Coordinates of C-alpha atoms in Angstrom, one line a residue:
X1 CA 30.6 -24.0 0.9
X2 CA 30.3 -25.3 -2.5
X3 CA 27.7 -23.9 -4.9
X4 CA 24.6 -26.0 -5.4
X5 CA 23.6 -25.6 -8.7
X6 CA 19.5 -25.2 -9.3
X7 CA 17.5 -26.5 -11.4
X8 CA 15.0 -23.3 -12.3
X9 CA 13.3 -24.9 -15.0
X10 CA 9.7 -23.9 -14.6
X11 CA 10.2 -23.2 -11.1
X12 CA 10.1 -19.8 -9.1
X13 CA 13.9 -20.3 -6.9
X14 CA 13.3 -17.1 -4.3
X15 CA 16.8 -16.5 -3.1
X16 CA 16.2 -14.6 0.2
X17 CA 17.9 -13.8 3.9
X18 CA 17.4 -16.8 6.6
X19 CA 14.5 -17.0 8.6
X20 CA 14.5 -15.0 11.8
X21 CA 14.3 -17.0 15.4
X22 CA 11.3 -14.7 16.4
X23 CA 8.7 -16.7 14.4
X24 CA 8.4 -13.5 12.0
X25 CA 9.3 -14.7 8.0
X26 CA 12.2 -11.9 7.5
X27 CA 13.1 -9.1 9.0
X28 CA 13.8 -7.8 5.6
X29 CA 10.7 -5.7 3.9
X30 CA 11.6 -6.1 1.0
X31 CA 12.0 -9.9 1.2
X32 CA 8.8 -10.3 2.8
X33 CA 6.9 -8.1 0.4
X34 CA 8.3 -10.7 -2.2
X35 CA 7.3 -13.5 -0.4
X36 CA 4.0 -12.4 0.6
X37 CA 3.7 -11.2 -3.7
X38 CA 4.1 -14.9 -4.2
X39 CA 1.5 -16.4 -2.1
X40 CA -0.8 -13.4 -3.4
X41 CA -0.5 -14.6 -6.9
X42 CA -0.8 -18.1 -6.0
X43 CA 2.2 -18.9 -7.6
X44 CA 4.3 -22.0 -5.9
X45 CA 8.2 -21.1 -5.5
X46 CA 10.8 -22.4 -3.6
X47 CA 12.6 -20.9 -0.9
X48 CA 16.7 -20.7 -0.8
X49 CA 18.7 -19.5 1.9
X50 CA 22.0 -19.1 0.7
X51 CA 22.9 -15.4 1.6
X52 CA 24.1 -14.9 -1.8
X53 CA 23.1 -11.1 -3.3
X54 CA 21.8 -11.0 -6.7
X55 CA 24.8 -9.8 -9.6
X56 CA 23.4 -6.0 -8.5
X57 CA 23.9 -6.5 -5.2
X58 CA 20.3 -7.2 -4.0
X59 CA 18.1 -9.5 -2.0
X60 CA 15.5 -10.6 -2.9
X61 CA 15.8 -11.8 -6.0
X62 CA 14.9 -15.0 -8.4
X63 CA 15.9 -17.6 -10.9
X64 CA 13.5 -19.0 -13.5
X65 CA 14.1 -21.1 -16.4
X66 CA 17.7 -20.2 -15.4
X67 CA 17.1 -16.1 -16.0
X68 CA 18.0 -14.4 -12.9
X69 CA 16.2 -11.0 -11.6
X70 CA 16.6 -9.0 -9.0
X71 CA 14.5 -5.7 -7.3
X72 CA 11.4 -6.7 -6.4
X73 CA 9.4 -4.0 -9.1
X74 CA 11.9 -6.1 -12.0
X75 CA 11.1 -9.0 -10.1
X76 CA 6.7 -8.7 -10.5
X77 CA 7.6 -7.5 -13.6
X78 CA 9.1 -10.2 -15.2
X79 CA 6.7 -13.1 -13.8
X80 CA 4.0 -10.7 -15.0
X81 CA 5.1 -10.8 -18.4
X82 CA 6.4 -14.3 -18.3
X83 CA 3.3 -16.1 -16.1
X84 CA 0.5 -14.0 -17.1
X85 CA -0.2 -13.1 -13.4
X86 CA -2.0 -9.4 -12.3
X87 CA -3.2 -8.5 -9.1
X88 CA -3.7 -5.0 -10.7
X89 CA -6.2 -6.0 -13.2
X90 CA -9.1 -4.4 -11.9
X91 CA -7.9 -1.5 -11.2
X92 CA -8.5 1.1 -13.1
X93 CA -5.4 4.2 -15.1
X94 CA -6.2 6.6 -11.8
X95 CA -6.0 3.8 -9.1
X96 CA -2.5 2.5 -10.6
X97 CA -1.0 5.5 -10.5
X98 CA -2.4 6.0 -6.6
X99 CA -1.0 2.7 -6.3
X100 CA 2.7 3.3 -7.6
X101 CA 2.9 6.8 -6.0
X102 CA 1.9 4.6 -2.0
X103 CA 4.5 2.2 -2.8
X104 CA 7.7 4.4 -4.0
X105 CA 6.4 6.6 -0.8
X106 CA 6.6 3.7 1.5
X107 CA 9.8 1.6 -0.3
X108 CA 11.8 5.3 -1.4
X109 CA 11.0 7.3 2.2
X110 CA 9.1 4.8 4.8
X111 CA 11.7 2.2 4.4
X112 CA 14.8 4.5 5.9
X113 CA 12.9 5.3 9.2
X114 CA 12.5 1.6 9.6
X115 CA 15.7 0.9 8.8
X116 CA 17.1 3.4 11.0
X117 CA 14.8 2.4 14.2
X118 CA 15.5 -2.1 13.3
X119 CA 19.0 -1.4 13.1
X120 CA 20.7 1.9 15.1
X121 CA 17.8 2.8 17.7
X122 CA 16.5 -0.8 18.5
X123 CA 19.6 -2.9 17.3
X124 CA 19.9 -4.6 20.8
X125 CA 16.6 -6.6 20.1
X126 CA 17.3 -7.1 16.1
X127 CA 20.5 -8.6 17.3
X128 CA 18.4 -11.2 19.6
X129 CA 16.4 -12.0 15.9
X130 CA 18.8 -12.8 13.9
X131 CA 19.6 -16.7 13.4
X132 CA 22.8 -18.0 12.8
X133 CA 24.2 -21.1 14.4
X134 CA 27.7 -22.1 15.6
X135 CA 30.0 -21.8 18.5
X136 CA 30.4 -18.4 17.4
X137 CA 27.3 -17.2 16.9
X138 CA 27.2 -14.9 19.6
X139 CA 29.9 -12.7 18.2
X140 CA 29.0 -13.2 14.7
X141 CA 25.4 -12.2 15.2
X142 CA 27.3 -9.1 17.2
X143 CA 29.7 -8.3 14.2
X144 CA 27.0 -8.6 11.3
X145 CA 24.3 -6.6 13.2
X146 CA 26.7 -3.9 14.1
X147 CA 28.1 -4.0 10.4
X148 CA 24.5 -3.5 9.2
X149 CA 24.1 -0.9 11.8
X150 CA 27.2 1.3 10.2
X151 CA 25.7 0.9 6.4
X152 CA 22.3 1.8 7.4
X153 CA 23.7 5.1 8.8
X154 CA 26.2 5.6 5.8
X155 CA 23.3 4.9 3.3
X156 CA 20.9 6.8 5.2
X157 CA 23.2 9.7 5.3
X158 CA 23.8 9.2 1.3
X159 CA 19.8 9.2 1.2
X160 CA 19.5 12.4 2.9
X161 CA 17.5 11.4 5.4
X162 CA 20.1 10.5 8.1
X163 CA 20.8 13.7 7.9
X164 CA 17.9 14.9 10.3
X165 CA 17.9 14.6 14.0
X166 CA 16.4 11.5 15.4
X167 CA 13.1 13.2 16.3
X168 CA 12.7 14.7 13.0
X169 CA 13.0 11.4 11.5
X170 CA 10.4 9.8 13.6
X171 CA 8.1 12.8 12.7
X172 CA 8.7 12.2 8.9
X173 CA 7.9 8.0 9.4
X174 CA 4.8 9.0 11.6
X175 CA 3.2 11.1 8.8
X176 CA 4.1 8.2 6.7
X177 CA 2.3 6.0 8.8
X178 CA -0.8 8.2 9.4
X179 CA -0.7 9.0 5.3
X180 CA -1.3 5.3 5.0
X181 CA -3.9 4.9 7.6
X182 CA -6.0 7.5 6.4
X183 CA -5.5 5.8 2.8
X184 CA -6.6 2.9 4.3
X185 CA -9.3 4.1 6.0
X186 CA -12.1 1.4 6.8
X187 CA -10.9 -0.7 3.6
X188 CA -10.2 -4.2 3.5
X189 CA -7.2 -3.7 1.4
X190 CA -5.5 -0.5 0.6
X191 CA -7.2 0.4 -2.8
X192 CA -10.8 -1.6 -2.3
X193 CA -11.9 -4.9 -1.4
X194 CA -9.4 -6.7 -3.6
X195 CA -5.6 -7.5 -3.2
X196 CA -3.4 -5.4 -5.3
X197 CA 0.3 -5.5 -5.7
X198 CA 0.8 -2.2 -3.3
X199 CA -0.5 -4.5 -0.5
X200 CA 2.6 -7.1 -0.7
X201 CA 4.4 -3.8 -0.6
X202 CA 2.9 -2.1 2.6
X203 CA 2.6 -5.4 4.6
X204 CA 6.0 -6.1 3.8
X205 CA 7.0 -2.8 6.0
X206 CA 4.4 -2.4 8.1
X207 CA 5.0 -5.8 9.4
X208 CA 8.0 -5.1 10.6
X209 CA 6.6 -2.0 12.9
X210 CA 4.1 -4.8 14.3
X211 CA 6.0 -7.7 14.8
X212 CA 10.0 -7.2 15.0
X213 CA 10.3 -3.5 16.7
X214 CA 9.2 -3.7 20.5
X215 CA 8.5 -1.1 22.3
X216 CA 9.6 1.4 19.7
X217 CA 7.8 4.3 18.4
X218 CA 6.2 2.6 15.5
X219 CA 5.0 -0.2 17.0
X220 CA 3.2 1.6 19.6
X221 CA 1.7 4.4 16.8
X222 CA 0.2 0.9 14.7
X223 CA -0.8 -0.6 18.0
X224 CA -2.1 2.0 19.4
X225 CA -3.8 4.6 17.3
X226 CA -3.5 3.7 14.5
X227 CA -5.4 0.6 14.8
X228 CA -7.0 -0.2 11.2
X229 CA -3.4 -0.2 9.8
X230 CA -3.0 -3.0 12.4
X231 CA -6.0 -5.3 11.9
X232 CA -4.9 -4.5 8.4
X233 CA -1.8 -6.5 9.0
X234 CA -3.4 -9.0 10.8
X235 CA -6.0 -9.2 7.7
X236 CA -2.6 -10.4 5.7
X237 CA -1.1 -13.0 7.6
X238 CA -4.0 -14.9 8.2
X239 CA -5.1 -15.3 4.5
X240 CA -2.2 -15.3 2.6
X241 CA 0.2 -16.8 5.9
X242 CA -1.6 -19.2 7.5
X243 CA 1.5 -21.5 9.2
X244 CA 2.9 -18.1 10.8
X245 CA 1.6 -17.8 14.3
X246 CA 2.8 -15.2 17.0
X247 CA 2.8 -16.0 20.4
X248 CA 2.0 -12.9 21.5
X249 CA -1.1 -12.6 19.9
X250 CA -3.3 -9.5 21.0
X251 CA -6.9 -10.7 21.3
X252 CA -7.7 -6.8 20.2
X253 CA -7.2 -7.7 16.5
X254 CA -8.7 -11.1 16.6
X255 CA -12.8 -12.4 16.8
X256 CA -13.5 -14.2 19.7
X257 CA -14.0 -17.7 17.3
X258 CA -10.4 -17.3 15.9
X259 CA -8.9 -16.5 19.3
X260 CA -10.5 -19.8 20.7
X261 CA -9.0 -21.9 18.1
X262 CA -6.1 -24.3 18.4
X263 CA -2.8 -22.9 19.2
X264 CA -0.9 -26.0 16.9
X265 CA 0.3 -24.9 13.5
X266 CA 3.3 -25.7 11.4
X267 CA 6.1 -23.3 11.5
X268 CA 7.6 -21.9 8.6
X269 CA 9.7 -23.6 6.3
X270 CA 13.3 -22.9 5.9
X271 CA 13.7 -24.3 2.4
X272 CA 10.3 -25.8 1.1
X273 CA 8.3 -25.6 -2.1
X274 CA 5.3 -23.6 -1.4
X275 CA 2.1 -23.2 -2.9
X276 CA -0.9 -21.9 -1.5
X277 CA -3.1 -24.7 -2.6
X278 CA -0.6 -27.9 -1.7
X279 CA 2.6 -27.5 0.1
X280 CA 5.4 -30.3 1.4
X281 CA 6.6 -31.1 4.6
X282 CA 10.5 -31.4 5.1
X283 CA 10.1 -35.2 4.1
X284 CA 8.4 -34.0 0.9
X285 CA 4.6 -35.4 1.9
X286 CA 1.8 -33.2 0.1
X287 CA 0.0 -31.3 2.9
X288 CA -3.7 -30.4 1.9
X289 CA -4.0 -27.1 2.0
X290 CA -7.1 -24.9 0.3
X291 CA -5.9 -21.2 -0.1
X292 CA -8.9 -19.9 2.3
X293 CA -8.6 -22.1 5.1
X294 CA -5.6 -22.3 7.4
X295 CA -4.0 -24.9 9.6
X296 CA -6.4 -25.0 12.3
X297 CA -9.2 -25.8 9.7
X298 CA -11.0 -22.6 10.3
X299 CA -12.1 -20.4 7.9
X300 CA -9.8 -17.3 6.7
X301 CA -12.4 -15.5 5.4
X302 CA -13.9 -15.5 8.7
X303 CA -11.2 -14.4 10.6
X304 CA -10.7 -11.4 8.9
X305 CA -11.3 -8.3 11.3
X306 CA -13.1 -5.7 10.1
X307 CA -13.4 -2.4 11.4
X308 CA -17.0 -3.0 13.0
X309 CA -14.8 -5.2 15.2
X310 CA -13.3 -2.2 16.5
X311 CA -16.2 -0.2 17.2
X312 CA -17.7 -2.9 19.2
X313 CA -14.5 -3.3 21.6
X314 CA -14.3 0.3 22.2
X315 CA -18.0 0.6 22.8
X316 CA -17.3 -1.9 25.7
X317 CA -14.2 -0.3 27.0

């Protein structure tokens, strides 16, 4: 197909991996971490799905004012510098170094037993979420996901990881998880009551043990007992992604006002300009939209579960 060429003037262009057909934004973390940065910062962008990696070989990465970056920690970097945006700004020399140390734990270690269990364990049901379209899909979606499956394993290997048994990996990504639920703790976010930058960075991940992996080992451990790092995630999507619903919904991490509320929402946008206060519609019509409200009109802020939430529902079990 021939190159479109984009116009980055003064515009965020987030080149990313297609959408997934399971309602979930990517079944990349690292794209979703990006993503979910974005909408965090409040900065409007513009999705592109062309598949095309960045010059070093990565996804995600942007173009602004015609300056391509790529790796997400360049990436926050650079729109840092260049848009004035922090989500780090109250936090203090000792929290910033917590801070970095959770996300090169979760992005350098977390993110291979992930890898390993989305595409070598559980690569049957990734193969059913991947979205391409054609009268060969089928076998493409086959070839590309078995592909993937062979480079996860080489890289993993090249890690050093891979080169445990199976059960030993899943030991390492369950103290990994249970590190970051005892971090977490009865927090709203991971360091305090305000959104940091390590939060795009553990949602990112975590989201994919809650939403694209079931039946597997993780999902089970953030569903199960490891509860607060699921209403955690739930905490997330609703604020900062209020058009992504999930059909499978558990009431467990939801009040009884938000579980009551209209089922109709607009799905996610395959290549849109967001913003959290005014979006478009694939015709190009403004959508009001106020950051702490979502598409059902209620409240965001009230939605969020807290952990007293939790008590209360095991009290009545």
């Amino acid at each position: 197909r021939k190159e479109q060429e984009l116009d980055s003037k003064d515009a965020i262009i987030l080149h990313q991996f297609s959408r997934p057909s399971n309602g979930v934004p990517s079944l990349s973390p690292f794209c979703l971490k990006m993503e979910t940065y974005l909408r965090m910062a409040d900065l409007p962008y513009q999705n592109y799905f062309d598949g095309k990696l960045s010059p070093q070989g990565k996804m995600p990465w942007i173009e602004y004012n015609h300056k391509k970056v790529s790796g997400t920690e360049f990436i926050i970097d650079f729109l840092e510098e260049k848009l004035g945006v922090n989500l780090n700004k109250h936090l203090g020399p000792h929290e910033r170094a917590v801070s970095r140390a959770v996300t090169k734990m979760v992005e350098e270690h977390f993110y291979w037993t992930l890898a390993y269990c989305q595409w070598v364990e559980n690569l049957h049901e990734t193969q059913k979420m991947v979205s391409l379209f054609g009268p060969f899909s089928d076998l493409l979606k086959w070839i590309l996901c078995h592909l993937t499956k062979g480079i996860v394993k080489r890289e993993m290997y090249g890690h050093g990881i891979g080169r445990f048994s199976e059960e030993e990996m899943y030991t390492l990504m369950e103290k990994d998880m249970r590190t970051l639920a005892g971090l977490l703790g009865d927090k709203k976010y991971i360091m305090g009551p305000n959104v940091s930058t390590v939060d795009a960075t553990v949602f990112g991940h975590l989201a994919q043990a809650m939403w694209t992996l079931p039946g597997t080992r993780p999902e089970r451990l953030i569903k199960g007992e490891l509860i607060n790092l699921a209403m955690y995630c739930e905490r997330i999507r609703r604020k900062f992604w209020p058009e992504w619903h999930h059909d499978d919904d558990n009431t467990l991490y939801e009040s009884e006002e938000s579980s009551e509320a209209s089922k109709t929402y607009s799905p996610l946008q395959d290549f849109s300009f967001y913003s959290r206060t005014e979006t478009f519609d694939e015709e190009g019509n403004s959508i009001s939209q106020t950051p702490d409200t979502d598409y059902t009109g209620q409240s965001l802020f009230d939605s969020d579960v807290d952990m007293d939430d939790y008590r209360d529902h095991e009290q009545c079990k």
